[in-house]
Amino acid sequence: MAQTMRRNTVGSLFATDGKPHPLQDTLLGVTLALGAIAFVTAMFHNLHLLSSWTGLVGIFTGAYGQFISVTTRERFFLIVGLGASAVGFFLGMAHGGLFGGLW
């Protein structure tokens, strides 16, 4: 029963290849956080500045994360964060945009 004594060699929660990916994991966490903020704040009309800017930054970090991602798990969660960022960005743009009410 040698398989029961094998150590877990996975270096990252989202890496399935057994190697650590610190940059990809950081971009993944940032994209998910920005996507959640953009999505939640997009539901409030007066928070359009926050939702549109966090959505825009989340789209860029998610796109770069997709470009350099290595594993399927990273890509899956990046797409979830990208989708939430895009919804927050577009609803923020519909409610007033990036500079709405400032000028």
XYZ file of C-alpha atoms in Angstrom:
103
model
C 0.000 0.000 0.000
C 2.647 2.464 -1.042
C 0.077 4.819 -2.498
C -1.303 5.650 0.940
C 2.086 6.913 2.106
C 2.680 9.200 -0.851
C 3.060 12.872 0.056
C 0.925 15.588 -1.503
C 3.336 17.385 -3.820
C 0.929 19.948 -5.209
C 2.477 23.381 -4.724
C -0.680 25.364 -5.311
C -4.393 24.975 -4.737
C -5.136 25.666 -8.408
C -2.122 23.967 -9.989
C -2.688 20.428 -11.204
C 0.817 19.947 -12.541
C 2.473 19.846 -9.113
C 4.417 23.076 -9.556
C 3.827 26.382 -7.788
C 2.510 29.271 -9.867
C 2.684 32.350 -7.622
C 2.096 34.984 -10.328
C -0.855 33.139 -11.810
C -2.371 32.529 -8.373
C -1.977 36.209 -7.488
C -3.664 37.310 -10.703
C -6.397 34.763 -10.074
C -7.084 36.087 -6.582
C -7.011 39.718 -7.707
C -9.356 38.991 -10.609
C -11.815 37.127 -8.394
C -11.766 39.875 -5.765
C -12.213 42.668 -8.310
C -14.942 40.713 -10.060
C -16.838 40.199 -6.819
C -16.546 43.887 -5.899
C -17.604 45.014 -9.371
C -20.528 42.606 -9.490
C -21.887 43.510 -6.056
C -21.448 47.271 -6.411
C -23.055 47.227 -9.867
C -26.382 46.515 -8.179
C -26.345 49.981 -6.633
C -26.859 52.920 -8.978
C -24.836 55.403 -6.942
C -21.730 53.162 -6.878
C -21.201 53.219 -10.637
C -17.712 54.704 -10.343
C -16.517 51.873 -8.129
C -18.158 49.149 -10.185
C -16.968 50.451 -13.538
C -13.349 51.002 -12.456
C -12.998 47.725 -10.558
C -14.647 45.926 -13.457
C -12.242 47.491 -15.944
C -9.170 46.614 -13.882
C -10.584 43.123 -13.297
C -10.998 42.625 -17.030
C -7.378 43.576 -17.664
C -5.952 41.425 -14.856
C -8.120 38.497 -15.900
C -7.116 38.824 -19.536
C -3.428 38.887 -18.640
C -3.963 35.977 -16.261
C -5.579 34.007 -19.084
C -2.631 34.821 -21.298
C -0.073 33.384 -18.856
C -2.175 30.706 -17.106
C -0.840 27.185 -17.068
C -3.555 24.878 -15.731
C -7.221 24.373 -16.459
C -8.242 25.194 -12.886
C -6.589 28.604 -13.148
C -8.335 29.274 -16.438
C -11.715 28.228 -15.049
C -11.591 30.566 -12.067
C -10.141 33.363 -14.188
C -13.157 33.079 -16.498
C -15.480 33.293 -13.493
C -13.691 36.442 -12.302
C -13.629 37.879 -15.815
C -17.366 37.318 -16.214
C -18.170 39.012 -12.912
C -15.829 41.895 -13.766
C -17.435 42.328 -17.177
C -20.966 42.344 -15.766
C -19.946 44.870 -13.126
C -18.155 46.996 -15.695
C -21.040 47.056 -18.160
C -23.663 47.780 -15.501
C -21.426 50.489 -14.067
C -21.129 52.009 -17.531
C -24.899 51.878 -17.949
C -25.424 53.630 -14.613
C -23.058 56.519 -15.285
C -19.722 55.362 -16.588
C -16.151 55.831 -15.528
C -16.378 59.589 -15.041
C -20.130 60.102 -14.691
C -20.980 62.976 -12.400
C -17.401 64.160 -11.992
C -17.362 66.710 -14.820
